[in-house]
mmCIF file of C-alpha atoms in Angstrom:
data_model
loop_
_atom_site.group_PDB
_atom_site.id
_atom_site.type_symbol
_atom_site.label_atom_id
_atom_site.label_comp_id
_atom_site.label_asym_id
_atom_site.label_seq_id
_atom_site.Cartn_x
_atom_site.Cartn_y
_atom_site.Cartn_z
ATOM 1 C CA UNK Q 1 19.381 3.398 6.391
ATOM 2 C CA UNK Q 2 16.293 2.880 4.059
ATOM 3 C CA UNK Q 3 17.088 -0.442 2.658
ATOM 4 C CA UNK Q 4 17.574 -1.644 6.116
ATOM 5 C CA UNK Q 5 14.644 -0.351 7.947
ATOM 6 C CA UNK Q 6 12.744 -2.006 4.964
ATOM 7 C CA UNK Q 7 14.006 -5.159 5.286
ATOM 8 C CA UNK Q 8 13.623 -4.490 9.442
ATOM 9 C CA UNK Q 9 10.087 -3.974 9.459
ATOM 10 C CA UNK Q 10 9.415 -6.537 6.709
ATOM 11 C CA UNK Q 11 10.627 -9.338 8.418
ATOM 12 C CA UNK Q 12 8.861 -8.066 11.695
ATOM 13 C CA UNK Q 13 5.409 -7.795 10.034
ATOM 14 C CA UNK Q 14 4.628 -12.033 10.954
ATOM 15 C CA UNK Q 15 5.169 -10.550 15.026
ATOM 16 C CA UNK Q 16 2.532 -10.051 17.243
ATOM 17 C CA UNK Q 17 2.874 -6.734 17.504
ATOM 18 C CA UNK Q 18 0.434 -4.267 18.679
ATOM 19 C CA UNK Q 19 1.004 -2.160 15.981
ATOM 20 C CA UNK Q 20 -2.251 -0.349 15.497
ATOM 21 C CA UNK Q 21 -1.770 1.264 19.171
ATOM 22 C CA UNK Q 22 1.015 3.498 16.860
ATOM 23 C CA UNK Q 23 -1.376 4.656 14.095
ATOM 24 C CA UNK Q 24 -3.696 7.051 16.738
ATOM 25 C CA UNK Q 25 -0.448 8.312 18.049
ATOM 26 C CA UNK Q 26 0.931 9.190 14.800
ATOM 27 C CA UNK Q 27 -1.960 10.609 13.350
ATOM 28 C CA UNK Q 28 -2.076 12.945 16.361
ATOM 29 C CA UNK Q 29 1.332 13.697 15.582
ATOM 30 C CA UNK Q 30 0.798 14.729 12.034
ATOM 31 C CA UNK Q 31 -2.028 16.998 13.203
ATOM 32 C CA UNK Q 32 -0.595 18.557 15.702
ATOM 33 C CA UNK Q 33 0.598 21.728 13.561
ATOM 34 C CA UNK Q 34 -2.658 22.246 12.075
ATOM 35 C CA UNK Q 35 -3.633 25.299 14.241
ATOM 36 C CA UNK Q 36 -0.512 26.794 12.911
ATOM 37 C CA UNK Q 37 -1.717 25.669 9.446
ATOM 38 C CA UNK Q 38 -4.554 27.854 10.243
ATOM 39 C CA UNK Q 39 -3.294 31.188 11.060
ATOM 40 C CA UNK Q 40 -1.021 30.699 7.988
ATOM 41 C CA UNK Q 41 -4.026 29.865 5.744
ATOM 42 C CA UNK Q 42 -7.830 30.122 5.361
ATOM 43 C CA UNK Q 43 -8.768 27.832 2.834
ATOM 44 C CA UNK Q 44 -8.559 23.831 4.061
ATOM 45 C CA UNK Q 45 -6.084 23.618 0.930
ATOM 46 C CA UNK Q 46 -3.840 26.766 2.171
ATOM 47 C CA UNK Q 47 -3.965 24.197 5.444
ATOM 48 C CA UNK Q 48 -2.981 21.390 4.114
ATOM 49 C CA UNK Q 49 -0.430 22.713 1.993
ATOM 50 C CA UNK Q 50 1.725 24.342 4.684
ATOM 51 C CA UNK Q 51 1.096 21.197 6.864
ATOM 52 C CA UNK Q 52 2.861 19.009 3.640
ATOM 53 C CA UNK Q 53 5.486 21.533 3.449
ATOM 54 C CA UNK Q 54 5.767 21.638 6.909
ATOM 55 C CA UNK Q 55 6.516 18.097 7.486
ATOM 56 C CA UNK Q 56 8.307 17.154 4.082
ATOM 57 C CA UNK Q 57 11.071 20.294 5.431
ATOM 58 C CA UNK Q 58 11.176 17.955 8.694
ATOM 59 C CA UNK Q 59 11.594 15.249 6.776
ATOM 60 C CA UNK Q 60 15.085 16.533 4.915
ATOM 61 C CA UNK Q 61 16.301 18.147 8.159
ATOM 62 C CA UNK Q 62 16.588 14.916 9.626
ATOM 63 C CA UNK Q 63 17.792 13.034 6.713
ATOM 64 C CA UNK Q 64 20.149 15.020 5.723
ATOM 65 C CA UNK Q 65 21.097 16.755 8.158
ATOM 66 C CA UNK Q 66 22.334 13.476 10.424
ATOM 67 C CA UNK Q 67 25.819 12.203 9.271
ATOM 68 C CA UNK Q 68 27.401 10.989 12.375
ATOM 69 C CA UNK Q 69 27.039 7.105 12.573
ATOM 70 C CA UNK Q 70 25.596 7.641 16.441
ATOM 71 C CA UNK Q 71 22.944 9.642 15.154
ATOM 72 C CA UNK Q 72 21.653 7.347 12.339
ATOM 73 C CA UNK Q 73 21.042 5.083 14.951
ATOM 74 C CA UNK Q 74 17.845 7.480 16.229
ATOM 75 C CA UNK Q 75 17.377 7.885 12.524
ATOM 76 C CA UNK Q 76 16.883 3.856 11.652
ATOM 77 C CA UNK Q 77 14.693 3.869 14.748
ATOM 78 C CA UNK Q 78 12.257 6.138 13.122
ATOM 79 C CA UNK Q 79 12.033 4.406 9.814
ATOM 80 C CA UNK Q 80 11.653 1.499 11.704
ATOM 81 C CA UNK Q 81 8.374 2.955 13.948
ATOM 82 C CA UNK Q 82 7.052 4.770 11.167
ATOM 83 C CA UNK Q 83 7.104 2.038 8.652
ATOM 84 C CA UNK Q 84 5.428 0.068 11.008
ATOM 85 C CA UNK Q 85 2.844 1.779 12.395
ATOM 86 C CA UNK Q 86 2.158 2.442 8.592
ATOM 87 C CA UNK Q 87 2.399 -0.619 6.914
ATOM 88 C CA UNK Q 88 2.012 -2.701 9.954
ATOM 89 C CA UNK Q 89 1.103 -6.772 10.273
ATOM 90 C CA UNK Q 90 0.592 -9.066 7.082
ATOM 91 C CA UNK Q 91 -3.211 -9.597 7.950
ATOM 92 C CA UNK Q 92 -3.493 -9.992 3.949
ATOM 93 C CA UNK Q 93 -1.584 -12.640 4.017
ATOM 94 C CA UNK Q 94 -3.515 -14.069 6.983
ATOM 95 C CA UNK Q 95 -6.930 -12.693 5.247
ATOM 96 C CA UNK Q 96 -5.709 -14.975 2.165
ATOM 97 C CA UNK Q 97 -5.404 -18.348 4.341
ATOM 98 C CA UNK Q 98 -8.678 -17.949 5.858
ATOM 99 C CA UNK Q 99 -10.071 -17.400 2.850
ATOM 100 C CA UNK Q 100 -8.808 -20.263 0.884
ATOM 101 C CA UNK Q 101 -9.371 -22.754 4.089
ATOM 102 C CA UNK Q 102 -13.008 -21.419 3.634
ATOM 103 C CA UNK Q 103 -13.378 -21.906 -0.033
ATOM 104 C CA UNK Q 104 -12.151 -25.395 0.670
ATOM 105 C CA UNK Q 105 -14.575 -26.283 3.507
ATOM 106 C CA UNK Q 106 -16.983 -25.154 0.944
ATOM 107 C CA UNK Q 107 -19.316 -23.388 2.849
ATOM 108 C CA UNK Q 108 -20.517 -20.740 0.123
ATOM 109 C CA UNK Q 109 -22.686 -18.702 2.703
ATOM 110 C CA UNK Q 110 -19.676 -18.152 5.107
ATOM 111 C CA UNK Q 111 -17.027 -17.772 2.549
ATOM 112 C CA UNK Q 112 -19.423 -14.802 1.062
ATOM 113 C CA UNK Q 113 -19.761 -13.666 4.855
ATOM 114 C CA UNK Q 114 -16.457 -13.176 5.153
ATOM 115 C CA UNK Q 115 -15.096 -11.654 1.760
ATOM 116 C CA UNK Q 116 -17.743 -9.252 2.766
ATOM 117 C CA UNK Q 117 -16.388 -8.285 5.674
ATOM 118 C CA UNK Q 118 -12.558 -8.864 4.327
ATOM 119 C CA UNK Q 119 -12.127 -7.566 1.082
ATOM 120 C CA UNK Q 120 -15.559 -5.402 0.767
ATOM 121 C CA UNK Q 121 -16.607 -7.872 -2.230
ATOM 122 C CA UNK Q 122 -19.712 -9.491 -2.796
ATOM 123 C CA UNK Q 123 -20.638 -11.771 -6.268
ATOM 124 C CA UNK Q 124 -23.543 -14.390 -7.349
ATOM 125 C CA UNK Q 125 -21.567 -17.038 -8.156
ATOM 126 C CA UNK Q 126 -18.408 -18.808 -6.555
ATOM 127 C CA UNK Q 127 -16.596 -17.636 -9.779
ATOM 128 C CA UNK Q 128 -17.348 -14.566 -9.930
ATOM 129 C CA UNK Q 129 -16.651 -14.248 -5.990
ATOM 130 C CA UNK Q 130 -13.359 -15.428 -6.595
ATOM 131 C CA UNK Q 131 -12.480 -12.951 -9.556
ATOM 132 C CA UNK Q 132 -13.390 -9.795 -6.976
ATOM 133 C CA UNK Q 133 -12.178 -11.227 -4.746
ATOM 134 C CA UNK Q 134 -8.696 -11.504 -6.056
ATOM 135 C CA UNK Q 135 -9.068 -7.452 -7.900
ATOM 136 C CA UNK Q 136 -9.996 -6.684 -4.251
ATOM 137 C CA UNK Q 137 -6.639 -8.327 -3.163
ATOM 138 C CA UNK Q 138 -4.214 -6.284 -5.303
ATOM 139 C CA UNK Q 139 -6.180 -3.324 -4.247
ATOM 140 C CA UNK Q 140 -5.292 -4.142 -0.406
ATOM 141 C CA UNK Q 141 -1.679 -5.185 -1.402
ATOM 142 C CA UNK Q 142 -1.536 -1.697 -3.010
ATOM 143 C CA UNK Q 143 -3.026 0.384 -0.775
ATOM 144 C CA UNK Q 144 -1.304 -1.022 2.509
ATOM 145 C CA UNK Q 145 1.938 -2.509 1.240
ATOM 146 C CA UNK Q 146 2.936 -0.937 -2.292
ATOM 147 C CA UNK Q 147 1.888 2.460 -1.579
ATOM 148 C CA UNK Q 148 4.041 2.779 1.445
ATOM 149 C CA UNK Q 149 7.195 1.426 0.160
ATOM 150 C CA UNK Q 150 7.554 2.994 -3.422
ATOM 151 C CA UNK Q 151 6.871 6.461 -1.806
ATOM 152 C CA UNK Q 152 10.367 5.918 0.750
ATOM 153 C CA UNK Q 153 11.711 3.572 -1.917
ATOM 154 C CA UNK Q 154 11.894 6.936 -3.829
ATOM 155 C CA UNK Q 155 11.666 9.905 -1.294
ATOM 156 C CA UNK Q 156 13.064 9.117 1.769
ATOM 157 C CA UNK Q 157 11.694 9.989 5.048
ATOM 158 C CA UNK Q 158 9.949 13.294 3.548
ATOM 159 C CA UNK Q 159 7.657 11.741 1.353
ATOM 160 C CA UNK Q 160 6.788 9.115 3.876
ATOM 161 C CA UNK Q 161 5.762 11.837 6.402
ATOM 162 C CA UNK Q 162 3.706 13.486 3.544
ATOM 163 C CA UNK Q 163 2.198 10.629 2.308
ATOM 164 C CA UNK Q 164 1.332 9.878 6.143
ATOM 165 C CA UNK Q 165 -0.339 13.124 6.396
ATOM 166 C CA UNK Q 166 -2.643 12.679 3.859
ATOM 167 C CA UNK Q 167 -3.822 9.843 5.658
ATOM 168 C CA UNK Q 168 -4.459 11.189 9.074
ATOM 169 C CA UNK Q 169 -5.752 14.416 6.858
ATOM 170 C CA UNK Q 170 -8.018 12.256 4.390
ATOM 171 C CA UNK Q 171 -9.236 10.633 7.627
ATOM 172 C CA UNK Q 172 -9.609 13.327 9.814
ATOM 173 C CA UNK Q 173 -12.588 15.303 11.555
ATOM 174 C CA UNK Q 174 -12.872 18.151 9.680
ATOM 175 C CA UNK Q 175 -14.546 17.740 6.425
ATOM 176 C CA UNK Q 176 -13.175 20.295 4.555
ATOM 177 C CA UNK Q 177 -9.210 19.331 5.258
ATOM 178 C CA UNK Q 178 -10.167 15.750 4.477
ATOM 179 C CA UNK Q 179 -11.639 15.876 0.778
ATOM 180 C CA UNK Q 180 -8.156 18.443 -0.130
ATOM 181 C CA UNK Q 181 -6.178 15.716 1.557
ATOM 182 C CA UNK Q 182 -8.403 12.757 -0.485
ATOM 183 C CA UNK Q 183 -8.105 14.730 -3.643
ATOM 184 C CA UNK Q 184 -3.953 14.709 -3.388
ATOM 185 C CA UNK Q 185 -3.835 11.159 -2.196
ATOM 186 C CA UNK Q 186 -5.562 10.684 -5.319
ATOM 187 C CA UNK Q 187 -3.558 12.504 -7.341
ATOM 188 C CA UNK Q 188 -0.618 10.639 -5.882
ATOM 189 C CA UNK Q 189 -2.431 7.433 -6.064
ATOM 190 C CA UNK Q 190 -2.723 7.557 -9.674
ATOM 191 C CA UNK Q 191 1.728 8.007 -9.894
ATOM 192 C CA UNK Q 192 2.360 5.218 -8.218
ATOM 193 C CA UNK Q 193 -0.403 2.846 -9.747
ATOM 194 C CA UNK Q 194 1.420 3.499 -12.744
ATOM 195 C CA UNK Q 195 4.991 3.031 -11.579
ATOM 196 C CA UNK Q 196 3.298 0.303 -10.043
ATOM 197 C CA UNK Q 197 2.220 -1.232 -13.284
ATOM 198 C CA UNK Q 198 5.771 -0.824 -14.993
ATOM 199 C CA UNK Q 199 6.991 -2.896 -12.183
ATOM 200 C CA UNK Q 200 4.309 -4.957 -13.018
ATOM 201 C CA UNK Q 201 5.555 -5.693 -16.833
ATOM 202 C CA UNK Q 202 9.011 -6.993 -15.150
ATOM 203 C CA UNK Q 203 7.521 -9.674 -12.892
ATOM 204 C CA UNK Q 204 4.298 -10.343 -14.647
ATOM 205 C CA UNK Q 205 3.065 -11.835 -17.431
ATOM 206 C CA UNK Q 206 4.420 -8.801 -19.761
ATOM 207 C CA UNK Q 207 2.459 -9.603 -22.965
ATOM 208 C CA UNK Q 208 -0.982 -9.255 -20.949
ATOM 209 C CA UNK Q 209 0.058 -6.730 -18.823
ATOM 210 C CA UNK Q 210 1.710 -3.731 -21.172
ATOM 211 C CA UNK Q 211 -1.483 -3.602 -23.401
ATOM 212 C CA UNK Q 212 -3.583 -2.774 -20.294
ATOM 213 C CA UNK Q 213 -1.776 -0.782 -18.752
ATOM 214 C CA UNK Q 214 -0.433 1.294 -22.334
ATOM 215 C CA UNK Q 215 -4.413 1.787 -22.934
ATOM 216 C CA UNK Q 216 -4.639 3.780 -19.447
ATOM 217 C CA UNK Q 217 -1.372 4.972 -18.694
ATOM 218 C CA UNK Q 218 -1.973 8.650 -19.259
ATOM 219 C CA UNK Q 219 -5.510 8.495 -18.645
ATOM 220 C CA UNK Q 220 -5.965 11.534 -15.717
ATOM 221 C CA UNK Q 221 -9.500 9.624 -15.084
ATOM 222 C CA UNK Q 222 -8.947 6.528 -14.494
ATOM 223 C CA UNK Q 223 -9.194 5.649 -10.268
ATOM 224 C CA UNK Q 224 -5.393 3.918 -9.320
ATOM 225 C CA UNK Q 225 -7.255 1.094 -7.975
ATOM 226 C CA UNK Q 226 -9.226 0.075 -10.753
ATOM 227 C CA UNK Q 227 -5.434 0.565 -12.621
ATOM 228 C CA UNK Q 228 -4.043 -1.475 -10.468
ATOM 229 C CA UNK Q 229 -6.611 -4.358 -10.511
ATOM 230 C CA UNK Q 230 -6.935 -4.591 -13.849
ATOM 231 C CA UNK Q 231 -2.780 -5.097 -14.367
ATOM 232 C CA UNK Q 232 -2.310 -6.798 -11.661
ATOM 233 C CA UNK Q 233 -4.739 -9.578 -12.640
ATOM 234 C CA UNK Q 234 -3.558 -9.662 -16.331
ATOM 235 C CA UNK Q 235 0.188 -9.285 -14.881
ATOM 236 C CA UNK Q 236 -0.695 -12.499 -12.937
ATOM 237 C CA UNK Q 237 -2.127 -14.725 -15.512
ATOM 238 C CA UNK Q 238 -5.296 -14.984 -14.008
ATOM 239 C CA UNK Q 239 -8.034 -15.096 -16.811
ATOM 240 C CA UNK Q 240 -10.442 -11.711 -15.570
ATOM 241 C CA UNK Q 241 -13.831 -13.723 -16.413
ATOM 242 C CA UNK Q 242 -14.739 -16.873 -14.717
ATOM 243 C CA UNK Q 243 -14.835 -19.496 -17.620
ATOM 244 C CA UNK Q 244 -18.821 -20.821 -18.149
ATOM 245 C CA UNK Q 245 -18.791 -23.855 -16.389
ATOM 246 C CA UNK Q 246 -16.330 -24.559 -14.569
ATOM 247 C CA UNK Q 247 -14.697 -24.095 -11.263
ATOM 248 C CA UNK Q 248 -11.623 -21.645 -10.700
ATOM 249 C CA UNK Q 249 -8.460 -23.105 -9.423
ATOM 250 C CA UNK Q 250 -8.706 -20.644 -6.466
ATOM 251 C CA UNK Q 251 -5.406 -22.466 -5.067
ATOM 252 C CA UNK Q 252 -3.307 -21.803 -7.832
ATOM 253 C CA UNK Q 253 -4.321 -18.085 -8.794
ATOM 254 C CA UNK Q 254 -4.075 -17.149 -5.104
ATOM 255 C CA UNK Q 255 -0.471 -18.941 -5.616
ATOM 256 C CA UNK Q 256 0.446 -16.997 -8.771
ATOM 257 C CA UNK Q 257 -0.727 -13.809 -7.581
ATOM 258 C CA UNK Q 258 1.326 -14.308 -3.563
ATOM 259 C CA UNK Q 259 4.133 -15.029 -6.363
ATOM 260 C CA UNK Q 260 3.035 -12.016 -8.423
ATOM 261 C CA UNK Q 261 3.451 -9.493 -5.495
ATOM 262 C CA UNK Q 262 6.333 -11.431 -4.032
ATOM 263 C CA UNK Q 263 8.649 -10.833 -6.727
ATOM 264 C CA UNK Q 264 6.847 -7.426 -7.384
ATOM 265 C CA UNK Q 265 8.577 -6.484 -3.588
ATOM 266 C CA UNK Q 266 11.875 -7.783 -4.190
ATOM 267 C CA UNK Q 267 12.178 -5.431 -7.301
ATOM 268 C CA UNK Q 268 11.476 -2.730 -5.196
ATOM 269 C CA UNK Q 269 14.368 -3.439 -2.383
ATOM 270 C CA UNK Q 270 16.263 -4.030 -5.192
ATOM 271 C CA UNK Q 271 16.165 -0.552 -6.456
ATOM 272 C CA UNK Q 272 16.706 0.692 -2.886
ATOM 273 C CA UNK Q 273 19.971 -1.433 -2.716
ATOM 274 C CA UNK Q 274 20.877 0.073 -6.296
ATOM 275 C CA UNK Q 275 20.424 3.449 -5.231
ATOM 276 C CA UNK Q 276 22.596 2.836 -2.149
ATOM 277 C CA UNK Q 277 25.063 1.415 -3.710
ATOM 278 C CA UNK Q 278 25.160 4.671 -5.555
ATOM 279 C CA UNK Q 279 24.475 7.038 -2.821
ATOM 280 C CA UNK Q 280 21.034 8.594 -3.345
#
């Protein structure tokens, strides 16, 4: 069921759906029990814990309480809608295509504006800008795609609901609850980044990726985004620094990056397939 739902969502990602309308509805739904949580806990951390336990329990009841085939169809629809709302369309691929187009048009000012708006990076030279874009695209892939896929593959509906709750609360209007949710999400991302890093050892340049991961594997002060960017760049075989006096091979770098991300996605789909076979 999980595998089928993920495959459907990945197939639908290229369609022009307005999935962004689903996210506000999902966030309101996830935060609807907040008044109940406020009755049971005083601190923001306590309220967040109540919400996490509530949605985890809902996920377990739905996931393990549905055994009938007919009842499994609504569960599949729930999986697809939830994943579609959280993962959405492949905007990263669209942004990469536009980045390549602007690079080859040799319009540095427009390229710099696009990189700042879509990837949140700036640099003094085209080579440095390209390296910054590569790091940013891996971080975006982690935040927008792989964090959700890994949690869904390992925990199913309960973990997906909890991660969606942390995302909703972290972007909510209550500052204290948002801060607690962001802290909990950062701790979860620390683990997810290392799981992704181990996968990259299988799908990318292991000789370069493993030393980068091994040195930082248990460093609890290392931000997840920094680790993901460093390990992904190493696994893709891209030089972390632009060579002096040489223009970067942007097309080759983007092709290598896309290939790495696709292979990593396939590995997690295969792991989900194995879990289905063994009945997990």
